[in-house]
Amino acid sequence: MTVSAPTLDVVAIGNAIVDVLARSDDAFLAQHALTKGGMQLIDAEMAETLYADMAAAREISGGSAANTLAGLAALGKSCGFIGQVCDDQLGKVFAHDIQAMGIRFDTPAMTGEVPTARCLILVTPDAQRTMNTFLGASQFLPEAALDLDLIRSAGILYLEGYLWDPEQPRAAMRAAIEAARGAGRKVAFTLSDNFVIDRHRADFIDLIDSGMIDILFSNEGEIQSLAQIDDFDQAVASIAARVPVLVSTRSEKGAIAVVDGQRYEAPAAPVAQIVDTTGAGDLFAAGFLAAHIDGMAVDDCLRLGAAAAAEVISHWGARPEEDLNLIRAKLFA
């Protein structure tokens, strides 16, 4: 097989979601029976009720994989995004935001009754974020909407575990993996959340064991859930033996990567004040991948990931606000 040089660095498939962020307190969470720090899926009725009760909010385009692309684009990488919005106001907000960052996004918008996805994020004074996600149009991404040439053109296909839940996007992602693999590209996958792993563990293990995943992103809880082992180091060892690159973040304890059996570690980057932890894992993946694409040492990939994550938790929202290239330059000066 002759492999052509990629023309894009990363193409991602993920939920096209607009984040609606508001300050909250523990009493509000209790009043609405919300689990602090968690993520729950809600229906349209709950989305309307919660939105009506929330304090003044900010709307910022989000979605895990799209957040990662925002970080990659900020670090100078060429990117494309595939995700489903509706032809409505939030759909236009999402498309404008992602295209304004120079990310290619031309998935046709849906028409009809199903609105664009939104995630209602309540941020408490301790910077914990409680996410309530109405998936709306994002869970109806059909295989037919895939631009296979776009997928084949990218060095890395990045997939978001959250989108493995609904049937149509799951089929689309399987087709995307085949297209990327057929073109000799790498596939990166982020596990996203324990509840996703609980429902799709067998699928994820099968993808890993059949050699479909080159780079697996996780956090401490997710890797333990996937391995079904309570000890972090044992869980890492179990999964790392089956995938070329395993990356796992550990909040204030830093992050580790195991590449071809060798383990690397990096501390968390310092943060003056943690304001909102939304997007920390997404931006970590962006920093890691940007350095990986540039052929940097694994330790440096971890350090840039930690620095990007530290930037995003220092302010509201899951998209970088400071110049990540300046942060990178200082980090490796």
mmCIF file of C-alpha atoms in Angstrom:
data_model
loop_
_atom_site.group_PDB
_atom_site.id
_atom_site.type_symbol
_atom_site.label_atom_id
_atom_site.label_comp_id
_atom_site.label_asym_id
_atom_site.label_seq_id
_atom_site.Cartn_x
_atom_site.Cartn_y
_atom_site.Cartn_z
ATOM 1 C CA MET A 1 0.000 0.000 0.000
ATOM 2 C CA THR A 2 1.342 3.412 -0.970
ATOM 3 C CA VAL A 3 0.630 5.950 1.766
ATOM 4 C CA SER A 4 0.380 9.567 0.646
ATOM 5 C CA ALA A 5 1.520 12.407 2.878
ATOM 6 C CA PRO A 6 -1.351 13.823 4.973
ATOM 7 C CA THR A 7 -2.593 17.320 4.121
ATOM 8 C CA LEU A 8 -4.249 17.861 7.543
ATOM 9 C CA ASP A 9 -2.825 17.055 10.956
ATOM 10 C CA VAL A 10 -6.003 15.881 12.721
ATOM 11 C CA VAL A 11 -9.622 15.225 11.815
ATOM 12 C CA ALA A 12 -11.931 14.620 14.774
ATOM 13 C CA ILE A 13 -15.419 13.178 15.039
ATOM 14 C CA GLY A 14 -17.377 14.229 18.096
ATOM 15 C CA ASN A 15 -20.458 15.752 19.625
ATOM 16 C CA ALA A 16 -21.203 19.223 18.254
ATOM 17 C CA ILE A 17 -22.323 20.864 21.478
ATOM 18 C CA VAL A 18 -22.762 24.437 22.675
ATOM 19 C CA ASP A 19 -21.743 24.819 26.329
ATOM 20 C CA VAL A 20 -24.004 27.009 28.450
ATOM 21 C CA LEU A 21 -22.038 27.929 31.598
ATOM 22 C CA ALA A 22 -23.400 29.516 34.751
ATOM 23 C CA ARG A 23 -22.265 29.928 38.335
ATOM 24 C CA SER A 24 -24.055 27.807 40.884
ATOM 25 C CA ASP A 25 -23.939 26.682 44.499
ATOM 26 C CA ASP A 26 -24.392 23.328 46.193
ATOM 27 C CA ALA A 27 -27.961 24.199 47.196
ATOM 28 C CA PHE A 28 -28.969 24.636 43.541
ATOM 29 C CA LEU A 29 -27.455 21.243 42.687
ATOM 30 C CA ALA A 30 -29.336 19.626 45.569
ATOM 31 C CA GLN A 31 -32.579 21.356 44.586
ATOM 32 C CA HIS A 32 -32.350 19.818 41.112
ATOM 33 C CA ALA A 33 -31.020 16.444 42.339
ATOM 34 C CA LEU A 34 -27.763 16.852 40.404
ATOM 35 C CA THR A 35 -24.627 14.878 41.250
ATOM 36 C CA LYS A 36 -21.840 17.375 41.846
ATOM 37 C CA GLY A 37 -18.916 17.014 39.462
ATOM 38 C CA GLY A 38 -20.717 14.474 37.312
ATOM 39 C CA MET A 39 -22.114 14.399 33.792
ATOM 40 C CA GLN A 40 -25.655 13.258 33.105
ATOM 41 C CA LEU A 41 -27.674 13.037 29.939
ATOM 42 C CA ILE A 42 -30.949 14.961 30.034
ATOM 43 C CA ASP A 43 -33.975 15.196 27.761
ATOM 44 C CA ALA A 44 -35.353 18.289 26.051
ATOM 45 C CA GLU A 45 -37.851 18.987 28.858
ATOM 46 C CA MET A 46 -35.171 18.841 31.571
ATOM 47 C CA ALA A 47 -32.897 21.021 29.421
ATOM 48 C CA GLU A 48 -35.606 23.703 29.227
ATOM 49 C CA THR A 49 -36.387 23.525 32.966
ATOM 50 C CA LEU A 50 -32.754 23.700 34.053
ATOM 51 C CA TYR A 51 -31.936 26.490 31.608
ATOM 52 C CA ALA A 52 -34.850 28.544 32.935
ATOM 53 C CA ASP A 53 -33.602 28.160 36.536
ATOM 54 C CA MET A 54 -29.893 28.790 35.870
ATOM 55 C CA ALA A 55 -28.213 32.095 36.639
ATOM 56 C CA ALA A 56 -27.019 34.339 33.796
ATOM 57 C CA ALA A 57 -25.046 32.136 31.435
ATOM 58 C CA ARG A 58 -22.327 32.266 28.782
ATOM 59 C CA GLU A 59 -22.702 30.298 25.559
ATOM 60 C CA ILE A 60 -19.447 28.886 24.212
ATOM 61 C CA SER A 61 -19.071 26.185 21.589
ATOM 62 C CA GLY A 62 -17.904 22.971 23.194
ATOM 63 C CA GLY A 63 -17.928 19.216 22.785
ATOM 64 C CA SER A 64 -14.947 17.142 23.857
ATOM 65 C CA ALA A 65 -13.318 16.449 20.479
ATOM 66 C CA ALA A 66 -14.078 19.963 19.206
ATOM 67 C CA ASN A 67 -12.378 21.401 22.307
ATOM 68 C CA THR A 68 -9.307 19.300 21.530
ATOM 69 C CA LEU A 69 -9.262 20.636 17.966
ATOM 70 C CA ALA A 70 -9.517 24.196 19.309
ATOM 71 C CA GLY A 71 -6.336 23.569 21.281
ATOM 72 C CA LEU A 72 -4.605 21.943 18.321
ATOM 73 C CA ALA A 73 -5.566 24.815 16.015
ATOM 74 C CA ALA A 74 -4.282 27.304 18.596
ATOM 75 C CA LEU A 75 -0.990 25.395 18.515
ATOM 76 C CA GLY A 76 -0.788 25.806 14.762
ATOM 77 C CA LYS A 77 -2.113 22.436 13.638
ATOM 78 C CA SER A 78 -4.394 22.044 10.612
ATOM 79 C CA CYS A 79 -7.662 20.404 11.602
ATOM 80 C CA GLY A 80 -11.076 19.302 10.430
ATOM 81 C CA PHE A 81 -14.192 18.445 12.438
ATOM 82 C CA ILE A 82 -17.113 16.149 11.673
ATOM 83 C CA GLY A 83 -20.207 16.519 13.869
ATOM 84 C CA GLN A 84 -23.938 17.059 13.584
ATOM 85 C CA VAL A 85 -25.741 20.312 14.339
ATOM 86 C CA CYS A 86 -29.268 21.432 13.525
ATOM 87 C CA ASP A 87 -30.053 24.366 11.272
ATOM 88 C CA ASP A 88 -30.950 26.530 14.285
ATOM 89 C CA GLN A 89 -29.425 29.400 16.278
ATOM 90 C CA LEU A 90 -27.123 27.239 18.442
ATOM 91 C CA GLY A 91 -26.097 25.305 15.332
ATOM 92 C CA LYS A 92 -25.010 28.567 13.718
ATOM 93 C CA VAL A 93 -23.153 29.569 16.916
ATOM 94 C CA PHE A 94 -21.253 26.268 16.898
ATOM 95 C CA ALA A 95 -20.356 26.437 13.194
ATOM 96 C CA HIS A 96 -19.223 30.067 13.407
ATOM 97 C CA ASP A 97 -17.034 29.456 16.464
ATOM 98 C CA ILE A 98 -15.235 26.417 15.084
ATOM 99 C CA GLN A 99 -14.745 27.841 11.599
ATOM 100 C CA ALA A 100 -13.432 31.122 13.063
ATOM 101 C CA MET A 101 -10.542 29.119 14.535
ATOM 102 C CA GLY A 102 -9.567 27.934 11.071
ATOM 103 C CA ILE A 103 -10.973 24.440 11.590
ATOM 104 C CA ARG A 104 -12.644 22.917 8.560
ATOM 105 C CA PHE A 105 -16.275 22.095 9.371
ATOM 106 C CA ASP A 106 -18.706 21.359 6.586
ATOM 107 C CA THR A 107 -20.948 18.571 7.899
ATOM 108 C CA PRO A 108 -24.417 19.441 6.521
ATOM 109 C CA ALA A 109 -26.781 20.777 9.225
ATOM 110 C CA MET A 110 -29.942 18.792 9.982
ATOM 111 C CA THR A 111 -33.339 20.293 9.394
ATOM 112 C CA GLY A 112 -36.346 19.329 11.483
ATOM 113 C CA GLU A 113 -37.453 19.026 15.066
ATOM 114 C CA VAL A 114 -34.221 17.914 16.778
ATOM 115 C CA PRO A 115 -32.294 20.961 18.044
ATOM 116 C CA THR A 116 -28.519 21.394 18.316
ATOM 117 C CA ALA A 117 -26.981 19.767 21.379
ATOM 118 C CA ARG A 118 -26.210 21.833 24.445
ATOM 119 C CA CYS A 119 -24.441 21.108 27.720
ATOM 120 C CA LEU A 120 -25.705 23.060 30.720
ATOM 121 C CA ILE A 121 -22.653 23.429 32.968
ATOM 122 C CA LEU A 122 -23.015 24.570 36.564
ATOM 123 C CA VAL A 123 -19.735 25.757 38.091
ATOM 124 C CA THR A 124 -19.558 25.858 41.892
ATOM 125 C CA PRO A 125 -17.140 28.086 43.860
ATOM 126 C CA ASP A 126 -14.703 25.149 44.240
ATOM 127 C CA ALA A 127 -14.394 25.073 40.398
ATOM 128 C CA GLN A 128 -16.174 21.736 40.130
ATOM 129 C CA ARG A 129 -18.356 21.544 37.033
ATOM 130 C CA THR A 130 -21.607 19.613 36.962
ATOM 131 C CA MET A 131 -22.589 18.891 33.375
ATOM 132 C CA ASN A 132 -26.110 18.241 32.107
ATOM 133 C CA THR A 133 -26.040 17.288 28.464
ATOM 134 C CA PHE A 134 -28.902 17.284 25.982
ATOM 135 C CA LEU A 135 -27.408 15.508 22.966
ATOM 136 C CA GLY A 136 -30.033 16.652 20.475
ATOM 137 C CA ALA A 137 -28.892 16.588 16.858
ATOM 138 C CA SER A 138 -25.341 15.446 17.696
ATOM 139 C CA GLN A 139 -26.446 11.846 18.301
ATOM 140 C CA PHE A 140 -27.880 11.585 14.776
ATOM 141 C CA LEU A 141 -24.621 11.895 12.834
ATOM 142 C CA PRO A 142 -25.124 9.422 9.971
ATOM 143 C CA GLU A 143 -22.421 7.487 8.186
ATOM 144 C CA ALA A 144 -23.591 9.220 5.006
ATOM 145 C CA ALA A 145 -22.440 12.575 6.432
ATOM 146 C CA LEU A 146 -18.803 11.425 6.622
ATOM 147 C CA ASP A 147 -16.341 13.038 4.250
ATOM 148 C CA LEU A 148 -14.122 10.002 3.764
ATOM 149 C CA ASP A 149 -11.595 11.943 1.684
ATOM 150 C CA LEU A 150 -11.256 14.426 4.562
ATOM 151 C CA ILE A 151 -10.652 11.548 6.988
ATOM 152 C CA ARG A 152 -8.068 9.966 4.696
ATOM 153 C CA SER A 153 -6.300 13.311 4.309
ATOM 154 C CA ALA A 154 -5.440 13.645 8.024
ATOM 155 C CA GLY A 155 -2.437 12.149 9.777
ATOM 156 C CA ILE A 156 -4.562 11.341 12.839
ATOM 157 C CA LEU A 157 -8.255 10.513 13.208
ATOM 158 C CA TYR A 158 -9.380 11.529 16.715
ATOM 159 C CA LEU A 159 -12.547 9.946 18.107
ATOM 160 C CA GLU A 160 -14.605 10.924 21.134
ATOM 161 C CA GLY A 161 -15.918 8.095 23.336
ATOM 162 C CA TYR A 162 -19.051 10.053 24.251
ATOM 163 C CA LEU A 163 -20.253 9.652 20.665
ATOM 164 C CA TRP A 164 -20.010 5.855 20.838
ATOM 165 C CA ASP A 165 -23.321 5.754 22.753
ATOM 166 C CA PRO A 166 -25.885 6.469 19.986
ATOM 167 C CA GLU A 167 -26.211 3.940 17.161
ATOM 168 C CA GLN A 168 -25.761 6.162 14.087
ATOM 169 C CA PRO A 169 -22.517 7.889 15.139
ATOM 170 C CA ARG A 170 -21.101 4.572 16.363
ATOM 171 C CA ALA A 171 -21.556 3.124 12.860
ATOM 172 C CA ALA A 172 -20.092 6.316 11.378
ATOM 173 C CA MET A 173 -17.008 6.075 13.601
ATOM 174 C CA ARG A 174 -16.437 2.443 12.661
ATOM 175 C CA ALA A 175 -16.541 3.463 8.970
ATOM 176 C CA ALA A 176 -14.167 6.359 9.721
ATOM 177 C CA ILE A 177 -11.687 4.014 11.411
ATOM 178 C CA GLU A 178 -11.747 1.773 8.335
ATOM 179 C CA ALA A 179 -11.130 4.753 6.039
ATOM 180 C CA ALA A 180 -8.258 6.060 8.188
ATOM 181 C CA ARG A 181 -6.698 2.617 8.534
ATOM 182 C CA GLY A 182 -7.022 2.024 4.778
ATOM 183 C CA ALA A 183 -5.099 5.253 4.155
ATOM 184 C CA GLY A 184 -2.354 4.270 6.615
ATOM 185 C CA ARG A 185 -3.323 6.884 9.211
ATOM 186 C CA LYS A 186 -3.220 6.768 13.012
ATOM 187 C CA VAL A 187 -6.360 6.541 15.138
ATOM 188 C CA ALA A 188 -6.570 8.241 18.551
ATOM 189 C CA PHE A 189 -9.476 7.552 20.895
ATOM 190 C CA THR A 190 -10.505 9.232 24.133
ATOM 191 C CA LEU A 191 -12.534 7.160 26.590
ATOM 192 C CA SER A 192 -14.530 10.223 27.732
ATOM 193 C CA ASP A 193 -16.346 8.946 30.832
ATOM 194 C CA ASN A 194 -16.868 5.935 33.086
ATOM 195 C CA PHE A 195 -20.547 5.660 32.151
ATOM 196 C CA VAL A 196 -19.586 5.290 28.471
ATOM 197 C CA ILE A 197 -17.052 2.599 29.355
ATOM 198 C CA ASP A 198 -19.605 0.722 31.475
ATOM 199 C CA ARG A 199 -21.911 0.433 28.473
ATOM 200 C CA HIS A 200 -19.320 -0.209 25.773
ATOM 201 C CA ARG A 201 -16.363 -1.877 27.512
ATOM 202 C CA ALA A 202 -16.477 -4.953 25.258
ATOM 203 C CA ASP A 203 -16.494 -2.762 22.122
ATOM 204 C CA PHE A 204 -13.579 -0.656 23.343
ATOM 205 C CA ILE A 205 -11.518 -3.693 24.338
ATOM 206 C CA ASP A 206 -12.238 -5.244 20.936
ATOM 207 C CA LEU A 207 -11.084 -2.078 19.132
ATOM 208 C CA ILE A 208 -7.875 -2.070 21.178
ATOM 209 C CA ASP A 209 -7.179 -5.785 20.835
ATOM 210 C CA SER A 210 -7.831 -5.756 17.085
ATOM 211 C CA GLY A 211 -5.186 -3.046 16.647
ATOM 212 C CA MET A 212 -7.599 -0.278 15.634
ATOM 213 C CA ILE A 213 -6.361 2.250 18.230
ATOM 214 C CA ASP A 214 -2.874 3.761 18.135
ATOM 215 C CA ILE A 215 -3.236 6.351 20.913
ATOM 216 C CA LEU A 216 -5.655 5.901 23.829
ATOM 217 C CA PHE A 217 -6.480 8.844 26.119
ATOM 218 C CA SER A 218 -8.000 8.313 29.561
ATOM 219 C CA ASN A 219 -8.085 9.656 33.068
ATOM 220 C CA GLU A 220 -7.362 7.711 36.251
ATOM 221 C CA GLY A 221 -10.922 6.539 36.816
ATOM 222 C CA GLU A 222 -11.505 5.634 33.183
ATOM 223 C CA ILE A 223 -8.449 3.410 32.814
ATOM 224 C CA GLN A 224 -9.370 1.580 36.020
ATOM 225 C CA SER A 225 -12.915 1.150 34.754
ATOM 226 C CA LEU A 226 -11.764 -0.123 31.359
ATOM 227 C CA ALA A 227 -9.361 -2.624 32.922
ATOM 228 C CA GLN A 228 -11.815 -3.437 35.745
ATOM 229 C CA ILE A 229 -8.887 -3.107 38.147
ATOM 230 C CA ASP A 230 -9.017 -0.756 41.147
ATOM 231 C CA ASP A 231 -5.256 -0.189 41.362
ATOM 232 C CA PHE A 232 -4.148 2.542 38.924
ATOM 233 C CA ASP A 233 -0.693 1.141 38.153
ATOM 234 C CA GLN A 234 -2.034 -2.367 37.592
ATOM 235 C CA ALA A 235 -4.823 -1.021 35.373
ATOM 236 C CA VAL A 236 -2.296 0.953 33.310
ATOM 237 C CA ALA A 237 -0.059 -2.084 32.922
ATOM 238 C CA SER A 238 -3.008 -4.204 31.794
ATOM 239 C CA ILE A 239 -4.138 -1.832 29.036
ATOM 240 C CA ALA A 240 -0.719 -0.476 28.024
ATOM 241 C CA ALA A 241 0.379 -3.948 26.986
ATOM 242 C CA ARG A 242 -2.348 -3.892 24.325
ATOM 243 C CA VAL A 243 -2.037 -0.431 22.707
ATOM 244 C CA PRO A 244 1.013 1.385 21.228
ATOM 245 C CA VAL A 245 0.453 4.624 23.172
ATOM 246 C CA LEU A 246 -1.571 4.931 26.384
ATOM 247 C CA VAL A 247 -1.984 8.341 28.025
ATOM 248 C CA SER A 248 -3.686 8.803 31.378
ATOM 249 C CA THR A 249 -4.223 12.060 33.264
ATOM 250 C CA ARG A 250 -4.386 12.179 37.074
ATOM 251 C CA SER A 251 -5.546 15.743 37.881
ATOM 252 C CA GLU A 252 -3.140 17.314 40.413
ATOM 253 C CA LYS A 253 -0.972 14.171 40.314
ATOM 254 C CA GLY A 254 0.075 14.899 36.742
ATOM 255 C CA ALA A 255 -0.056 12.440 33.868
ATOM 256 C CA ILE A 256 1.602 9.320 32.559
ATOM 257 C CA ALA A 257 2.156 7.821 29.143
ATOM 258 C CA VAL A 258 3.231 4.317 28.250
ATOM 259 C CA VAL A 259 4.736 4.079 24.776
ATOM 260 C CA ASP A 260 5.774 0.666 23.468
ATOM 261 C CA GLY A 261 5.999 -0.603 27.038
ATOM 262 C CA GLN A 262 8.062 2.269 28.478
ATOM 263 C CA ARG A 263 6.407 4.487 31.088
ATOM 264 C CA TYR A 264 6.853 8.274 31.240
ATOM 265 C CA GLU A 265 5.513 10.723 33.833
ATOM 266 C CA ALA A 266 5.041 14.479 34.110
ATOM 267 C CA PRO A 267 3.742 16.636 36.963
ATOM 268 C CA ALA A 268 0.679 18.837 36.690
ATOM 269 C CA ALA A 269 1.489 22.356 35.508
ATOM 270 C CA PRO A 270 1.079 25.118 38.110
ATOM 271 C CA VAL A 271 -2.167 27.119 38.072
ATOM 272 C CA ALA A 272 -2.577 30.389 39.983
ATOM 273 C CA GLN A 273 -6.288 29.779 40.497
ATOM 274 C CA ILE A 274 -8.520 26.965 39.278
ATOM 275 C CA VAL A 275 -11.690 28.609 37.968
ATOM 276 C CA ASP A 276 -13.438 25.915 35.912
ATOM 277 C CA THR A 277 -12.168 22.397 35.181
ATOM 278 C CA THR A 278 -14.310 22.017 32.035
ATOM 279 C CA GLY A 279 -12.156 20.866 29.127
ATOM 280 C CA ALA A 280 -9.023 19.983 31.099
ATOM 281 C CA GLY A 281 -8.734 16.517 29.562
ATOM 282 C CA ASP A 282 -9.618 17.817 26.105
ATOM 283 C CA LEU A 283 -6.863 20.432 26.156
ATOM 284 C CA PHE A 284 -4.396 17.964 27.640
ATOM 285 C CA ALA A 285 -5.001 15.765 24.591
ATOM 286 C CA ALA A 286 -4.490 18.786 22.331
ATOM 287 C CA GLY A 287 -1.121 19.622 23.849
ATOM 288 C CA PHE A 288 0.022 16.020 23.820
ATOM 289 C CA LEU A 289 -1.007 15.463 20.198
ATOM 290 C CA ALA A 290 0.516 18.742 18.981
ATOM 291 C CA ALA A 291 3.882 17.757 20.448
ATOM 292 C CA HIS A 292 3.480 14.177 19.186
ATOM 293 C CA ILE A 293 2.810 15.431 15.643
ATOM 294 C CA ASP A 294 5.998 17.505 15.877
ATOM 295 C CA GLY A 295 7.977 14.412 16.838
ATOM 296 C CA MET A 296 8.809 15.613 20.341
ATOM 297 C CA ALA A 297 9.935 13.333 23.161
ATOM 298 C CA VAL A 298 7.157 11.648 25.143
ATOM 299 C CA ASP A 299 8.058 13.589 28.304
ATOM 300 C CA ASP A 300 7.620 16.839 26.373
ATOM 301 C CA CYS A 301 4.303 15.683 24.928
ATOM 302 C CA LEU A 302 3.097 15.187 28.515
ATOM 303 C CA ARG A 303 4.462 18.578 29.603
ATOM 304 C CA LEU A 304 2.741 20.446 26.778
ATOM 305 C CA GLY A 305 -0.477 18.585 27.527
ATOM 306 C CA ALA A 306 -0.254 19.598 31.188
ATOM 307 C CA ALA A 307 0.452 23.229 30.254
ATOM 308 C CA ALA A 308 -2.527 23.401 27.889
ATOM 309 C CA ALA A 309 -4.789 21.852 30.541
ATOM 310 C CA ALA A 310 -3.544 24.348 33.139
ATOM 311 C CA GLU A 311 -4.409 27.258 30.829
ATOM 312 C CA VAL A 312 -7.981 26.097 30.244
ATOM 313 C CA ILE A 313 -8.816 25.520 33.925
ATOM 314 C CA SER A 314 -7.632 29.036 34.824
ATOM 315 C CA HIS A 315 -10.747 30.608 33.241
ATOM 316 C CA TRP A 316 -14.347 29.808 32.328
ATOM 317 C CA GLY A 317 -15.022 27.663 29.290
ATOM 318 C CA ALA A 318 -13.289 24.775 27.557
ATOM 319 C CA ARG A 319 -11.478 26.693 24.820
ATOM 320 C CA PRO A 320 -8.040 28.316 25.290
ATOM 321 C CA GLU A 321 -7.919 32.081 25.855
ATOM 322 C CA GLU A 322 -4.180 32.685 26.288
ATOM 323 C CA ASP A 323 -1.761 32.162 23.395
ATOM 324 C CA LEU A 324 -0.807 28.485 23.663
ATOM 325 C CA ASN A 325 2.182 29.048 21.378
ATOM 326 C CA LEU A 326 3.594 31.566 23.857
ATOM 327 C CA ILE A 327 3.017 29.070 26.673
ATOM 328 C CA ARG A 328 4.771 26.423 24.589
ATOM 329 C CA ALA A 329 7.699 28.727 23.836
ATOM 330 C CA LYS A 330 8.209 29.518 27.537
ATOM 331 C CA LEU A 331 7.872 25.861 28.485
ATOM 332 C CA PHE A 332 10.649 24.752 26.149
ATOM 333 C CA ALA A 333 12.830 27.864 26.287
#
